[in-house]
PDB file of C-alpha atoms and ligand atoms in Angstrom:
ATOM      1  CA  MET B 724      -0.009  -0.004  -0.001  1.00  0.00           C
ATOM      2  CA  ALA B 725       1.096   3.550  -0.514  1.00  0.00           C
ATOM      3  CA  LEU B 726      -0.070   6.995   0.519  1.00  0.00           C
ATOM      4  CA  ARG B 727      -1.419   9.101  -2.303  1.00  0.00           C
ATOM      5  CA  ASN B 728      -1.634  12.864  -2.582  1.00  0.00           C
ATOM      6  CA  ILE B 729      -5.072  14.253  -1.872  1.00  0.00           C
ATOM      7  CA  VAL B 730      -6.430  16.529  -4.603  1.00  0.00           C
ATOM      8  CA  GLU B 731      -7.792  19.759  -3.181  1.00  0.00           C
ATOM      9  CA  ARG B 732     -10.613  22.041  -4.249  1.00  0.00           C
ATOM     10  CA  GLY B 733      -9.712  23.969  -7.320  1.00  0.00           C
ATOM     11  CA  ASP B 734      -8.439  20.943  -9.232  1.00  0.00           C
ATOM     12  CA  GLU B 735     -10.862  20.255 -12.059  1.00  0.00           C
ATOM     13  CA  ILE B 736     -10.919  16.482 -11.457  1.00  0.00           C
ATOM     14  CA  LEU B 737     -13.109  17.182  -8.395  1.00  0.00           C
ATOM     15  CA  ASP B 738     -15.697  18.940 -10.609  1.00  0.00           C
ATOM     16  CA  LYS B 739     -16.008  16.155 -13.177  1.00  0.00           C
ATOM     17  CA  LYS B 740     -18.307  13.173 -13.255  1.00  0.00           C
ATOM     18  CA  ALA B 741     -16.307   9.997 -12.631  1.00  0.00           C
ATOM     19  CA  LYS B 742     -16.502   7.025 -14.992  1.00  0.00           C
ATOM     20  CA  GLU B 743     -17.871   3.601 -14.262  1.00  0.00           C
ATOM     21  CA  VAL B 744     -15.373   0.939 -13.159  1.00  0.00           C
ATOM     22  CA  LYS B 745     -15.505  -1.577 -16.012  1.00  0.00           C
ATOM     23  CA  ALA B 746     -13.386  -4.372 -14.535  1.00  0.00           C
ATOM     24  CA  ILE B 747     -12.347  -4.930 -10.913  1.00  0.00           C
ATOM     25  CA  ASP B 748      -8.715  -5.977 -11.424  1.00  0.00           C
ATOM     26  CA  ASP B 749      -5.538  -5.887  -9.349  1.00  0.00           C
ATOM     27  CA  HIS B 750      -4.984  -2.284 -10.266  1.00  0.00           C
ATOM     28  CA  ILE B 751      -8.417  -1.243  -8.952  1.00  0.00           C
ATOM     29  CA  CYS B 752      -7.836  -3.230  -5.757  1.00  0.00           C
ATOM     30  CA  MET B 753      -4.438  -1.539  -5.291  1.00  0.00           C
ATOM     31  CA  ILE B 754      -6.083   1.890  -5.659  1.00  0.00           C
ATOM     32  CA  LEU B 755      -8.690   0.940  -3.042  1.00  0.00           C
ATOM     33  CA  ASP B 756      -5.919  -0.181  -0.666  1.00  0.00           C
ATOM     34  CA  ASP B 757      -4.095   3.105  -1.198  1.00  0.00           C
ATOM     35  CA  MET B 758      -7.322   5.093  -0.706  1.00  0.00           C
ATOM     36  CA  LEU B 759      -7.963   3.431   2.666  1.00  0.00           C
ATOM     37  CA  GLU B 760      -4.392   4.027   3.855  1.00  0.00           C
ATOM     38  CA  THR B 761      -4.505   7.685   2.656  1.00  0.00           C
ATOM     39  CA  MET B 762      -7.898   8.251   4.294  1.00  0.00           C
ATOM     40  CA  ARG B 763      -6.733   6.827   7.631  1.00  0.00           C
ATOM     41  CA  ALA B 764      -3.437   8.731   7.538  1.00  0.00           C
ATOM     42  CA  ASN B 765      -5.460  11.949   7.224  1.00  0.00           C
ATOM     43  CA  ASN B 766      -8.058  10.991   9.870  1.00  0.00           C
ATOM     44  CA  GLY B 767     -10.871  10.898   7.285  1.00  0.00           C
ATOM     45  CA  VAL B 768     -14.065   8.897   7.500  1.00  0.00           C
ATOM     46  CA  GLY B 769     -14.505   8.719   3.759  1.00  0.00           C
ATOM     47  CA  ILE B 770     -12.608   9.132   0.524  1.00  0.00           C
ATOM     48  CA  ALA B 771     -13.601   8.944  -3.129  1.00  0.00           C
ATOM     49  CA  ALA B 772     -11.326   7.958  -6.011  1.00  0.00           C
ATOM     50  CA  PRO B 773     -11.312  11.426  -7.622  1.00  0.00           C
ATOM     51  CA  GLN B 774      -9.791  12.733  -4.394  1.00  0.00           C
ATOM     52  CA  VAL B 775      -6.637  10.780  -5.192  1.00  0.00           C
ATOM     53  CA  GLY B 776      -6.745  11.756  -8.845  1.00  0.00           C
ATOM     54  CA  ILE B 777      -8.576   8.698 -10.148  1.00  0.00           C
ATOM     55  CA  ARG B 778     -11.666   9.514 -12.191  1.00  0.00           C
ATOM     56  CA  ARG B 779     -13.526   6.267 -11.416  1.00  0.00           C
ATOM     57  CA  ARG B 780     -16.769   5.615  -9.551  1.00  0.00           C
ATOM     58  CA  MET B 781     -15.647   4.139  -6.247  1.00  0.00           C
ATOM     59  CA  PHE B 782     -15.328   5.304  -2.655  1.00  0.00           C
ATOM     60  CA  ILE B 783     -14.573   4.088   0.830  1.00  0.00           C
ATOM     61  CA  VAL B 784     -16.336   4.989   4.068  1.00  0.00           C
ATOM     62  CA  GLU B 785     -15.173   3.867   7.499  1.00  0.00           C
ATOM     63  CA  VAL B 786     -17.635   4.433  10.333  1.00  0.00           C
ATOM     64  CA  ASP B 787     -17.695   2.695  13.742  1.00  0.00           C
ATOM     65  CA  GLY B 788     -14.825   0.446  12.748  1.00  0.00           C
ATOM     66  CA  VAL B 789     -16.583  -0.895   9.629  1.00  0.00           C
ATOM     67  CA  VAL B 790     -15.040  -0.298   6.201  1.00  0.00           C
ATOM     68  CA  TYR B 791     -17.463   0.041   3.293  1.00  0.00           C
ATOM     69  CA  GLU B 792     -15.888  -0.242  -0.151  1.00  0.00           C
ATOM     70  CA  MET B 793     -18.319   0.779  -2.869  1.00  0.00           C
ATOM     71  CA  ILE B 794     -17.636   0.388  -6.568  1.00  0.00           C
ATOM     72  CA  ASN B 795     -20.166   1.856  -9.046  1.00  0.00           C
ATOM     73  CA  PRO B 796     -22.505   2.811  -6.240  1.00  0.00           C
ATOM     74  CA  GLU B 797     -26.115   3.835  -6.701  1.00  0.00           C
ATOM     75  CA  ILE B 798     -28.483   5.312  -4.170  1.00  0.00           C
ATOM     76  CA  LEU B 799     -31.688   3.277  -4.467  1.00  0.00           C
ATOM     77  CA  GLU B 800     -33.885   4.916  -1.828  1.00  0.00           C
ATOM     78  CA  GLN B 801     -33.737   7.894   0.464  1.00  0.00           C
ATOM     79  CA  SER B 802     -36.033   9.521   2.958  1.00  0.00           C
ATOM     80  CA  GLY B 803     -36.188  12.082   5.704  1.00  0.00           C
ATOM     81  CA  SER B 804     -33.660  14.892   6.140  1.00  0.00           C
ATOM     82  CA  GLN B 805     -30.842  15.998   8.404  1.00  0.00           C
ATOM     83  CA  CYS B 806     -28.434  18.912   8.274  1.00  0.00           C
ATOM     84  CA  GLU B 807     -25.170  18.320  10.172  1.00  0.00           C
ATOM     85  CA  TYR B 808     -21.640  19.670   9.931  1.00  0.00           C
ATOM     86  CA  GLU B 809     -19.390  17.996   7.395  1.00  0.00           C
ATOM     87  CA  GLY B 810     -15.768  18.340   6.365  1.00  0.00           C
ATOM     88  CA  CYS B 811     -13.765  16.947   3.474  1.00  0.00           C
ATOM     89  CA  LEU B 812     -10.151  15.945   2.958  1.00  0.00           C
ATOM     90  CA  SER B 813     -10.175  17.970  -0.285  1.00  0.00           C
ATOM     91  CA  VAL B 814     -11.456  21.093   1.495  1.00  0.00           C
ATOM     92  CA  PRO B 815      -9.067  21.308   4.445  1.00  0.00           C
ATOM     93  CA  GLY B 816      -9.984  23.529   7.379  1.00  0.00           C
ATOM     94  CA  LEU B 817     -13.575  24.311   6.374  1.00  0.00           C
ATOM     95  CA  TYR B 818     -16.797  22.844   7.715  1.00  0.00           C
ATOM     96  CA  GLY B 819     -20.421  23.450   6.897  1.00  0.00           C
ATOM     97  CA  ARG B 820     -23.887  22.013   7.317  1.00  0.00           C
ATOM     98  CA  VAL B 821     -25.418  20.203   4.384  1.00  0.00           C
ATOM     99  CA  GLU B 822     -28.979  19.024   3.988  1.00  0.00           C
ATOM    100  CA  ARG B 823     -28.959  15.232   3.445  1.00  0.00           C
ATOM    101  CA  PRO B 824     -31.487  12.432   3.620  1.00  0.00           C
ATOM    102  CA  GLU B 825     -31.743  10.873   7.090  1.00  0.00           C
ATOM    103  CA  TYR B 826     -31.908   7.420   5.504  1.00  0.00           C
ATOM    104  CA  VAL B 827     -30.412   5.935   2.385  1.00  0.00           C
ATOM    105  CA  LYS B 828     -30.325   2.546   0.765  1.00  0.00           C
ATOM    106  CA  ILE B 829     -27.255   2.216  -1.430  1.00  0.00           C
ATOM    107  CA  ALA B 830     -26.062  -0.567  -3.679  1.00  0.00           C
ATOM    108  CA  GLY B 831     -22.732  -1.201  -5.341  1.00  0.00           C
ATOM    109  CA  LEU B 832     -20.060  -3.791  -5.946  1.00  0.00           C
ATOM    110  CA  ASN B 833     -17.377  -4.907  -3.519  1.00  0.00           C
ATOM    111  CA  ARG B 834     -13.881  -5.767  -4.678  1.00  0.00           C
ATOM    112  CA  GLN B 835     -14.917  -9.349  -5.310  1.00  0.00           C
ATOM    113  CA  GLY B 836     -17.437  -8.024  -7.799  1.00  0.00           C
ATOM    114  CA  GLU B 837     -20.373  -9.043  -5.613  1.00  0.00           C
ATOM    115  CA  ARG B 838     -23.378  -6.747  -5.320  1.00  0.00           C
ATOM    116  CA  VAL B 839     -23.731  -5.310  -1.847  1.00  0.00           C
ATOM    117  CA  VAL B 840     -26.611  -3.299  -0.446  1.00  0.00           C
ATOM    118  CA  TYR B 841     -26.435  -1.174   2.683  1.00  0.00           C
ATOM    119  CA  GLU B 842     -29.140   0.681   4.582  1.00  0.00           C
ATOM    120  CA  ALA B 843     -27.849   3.615   6.582  1.00  0.00           C
ATOM    121  CA  ASP B 844     -29.162   6.461   8.639  1.00  0.00           C
ATOM    122  CA  GLY B 845     -27.680   9.387  10.536  1.00  0.00           C
ATOM    123  CA  PHE B 846     -23.961   9.982  10.136  1.00  0.00           C
ATOM    124  CA  LEU B 847     -23.365   6.905   7.950  1.00  0.00           C
ATOM    125  CA  ALA B 848     -26.064   8.059   5.531  1.00  0.00           C
ATOM    126  CA  THR B 849     -24.432  11.461   5.331  1.00  0.00           C
ATOM    127  CA  ALA B 850     -21.039   9.848   4.683  1.00  0.00           C
ATOM    128  CA  PHE B 851     -22.450   7.737   1.814  1.00  0.00           C
ATOM    129  CA  CYS B 852     -24.106  10.794   0.254  1.00  0.00           C
ATOM    130  CA  HIS B 853     -21.016  12.980   0.650  1.00  0.00           C
ATOM    131  CA  GLU B 854     -18.774  10.409  -1.033  1.00  0.00           C
ATOM    132  CA  ASN B 855     -21.331   9.596  -3.731  1.00  0.00           C
ATOM    133  CA  ASP B 856     -21.502  13.308  -4.538  1.00  0.00           C
ATOM    134  CA  HIS B 857     -17.731  13.295  -5.247  1.00  0.00           C
ATOM    135  CA  LEU B 858     -18.396  10.775  -8.064  1.00  0.00           C
ATOM    136  CA  ASP B 859     -20.760  13.307  -9.669  1.00  0.00           C
ATOM    137  CA  GLY B 860     -18.276  16.183  -9.334  1.00  0.00           C
ATOM    138  CA  GLN B 861     -19.989  17.798  -6.372  1.00  0.00           C
ATOM    139  CA  LEU B 862     -18.283  19.143  -3.271  1.00  0.00           C
ATOM    140  CA  PHE B 863     -20.101  19.610   0.059  1.00  0.00           C
ATOM    141  CA  ILE B 864     -18.789  23.158   0.431  1.00  0.00           C
ATOM    142  CA  ASP B 865     -20.722  24.298  -2.655  1.00  0.00           C
ATOM    143  CA  LYS B 866     -24.066  23.477  -0.989  1.00  0.00           C
ATOM    144  CA  ALA B 867     -23.140  24.022   2.648  1.00  0.00           C
ATOM    145  CA  VAL B 868     -24.605  26.634   4.962  1.00  0.00           C
ATOM    146  CA  ASP B 869     -23.034  28.045   8.167  1.00  0.00           C
ATOM    147  CA  ILE B 870     -19.533  27.524   6.817  1.00  0.00           C
ATOM    148  CA  LYS B 871     -16.911  27.766   9.530  1.00  0.00           C
ATOM    149  CA  THR B 872     -13.185  27.269  10.054  1.00  0.00           C
ATOM    150  CA  ALA B 873     -11.934  24.599  12.423  1.00  0.00           C
ATOM    151  CA  GLU B 874     -11.210  27.356  14.971  1.00  0.00           C
ATOM    152  CA  GLU B 875     -14.755  28.765  14.786  1.00  0.00           C
ATOM    153  CA  LEU B 876     -16.260  25.306  15.072  1.00  0.00           C
ATOM    154  CA  TYR B 877     -14.049  24.557  18.076  1.00  0.00           C
ATOM    155  CA  ALA B 878     -15.017  27.866  19.754  1.00  0.00           C
ATOM    156  CA  ASP B 879     -18.680  27.011  19.323  1.00  0.00           C
ATOM    157  CA  ASP B 880     -18.120  23.655  20.983  1.00  0.00           C
ATOM    158  CA  GLU B 881     -16.500  25.427  23.953  1.00  0.00           C
ATOM    159  CA  ASP B 882     -19.469  27.803  24.165  1.00  0.00           C
ATOM    160  CA  ASP B 883     -21.792  24.807  24.237  1.00  0.00           C
ATOM    161  CA  ALA B 884     -19.756  23.173  26.984  1.00  0.00           C
ATOM    162  CA  GLU B 885     -20.169  26.265  29.143  1.00  0.00           C
ATOM    163  CA  GLU B 886     -23.917  26.340  28.850  1.00  0.00           C
TER     164      GLU B 886
HETATM  165 CO1   CO F2130     -15.172  14.835   0.602  1.00  0.00          CO
END
């Protein structure tokens, strides 16, 4: 495995629709391994292939110790809404609230080429939607409200703690 450079906002690859993964071969699996290592090294909870410069439809989410690898994902169902703070490895230092479905049902392929379906709510649902957006060239920051820096967010947390 190897660490890869994370592409940051302003690079046009982040604005483009990623292409379907046609064949899950050793090269694709190596990229997935590198994505996981790179995400963990940067304390991320999700990473999409375009964020490491690969214009293919796949992402990884790791929540509560479970790694979800999704190739050619598709959101099948969604319902409800939530609007929580998000960040992104490609938008360092900025956070904002994004309206997302409270529940999603998402399908895709794992690295064995098997179809997998997950149902998620709350934070995991947000993570799936955030990463899926990357595959369509969308960044959270472009639809976020209440955008804050890490310092501002931290200051708000301290205010809350005092209440
Ligand atoms: Co992101």
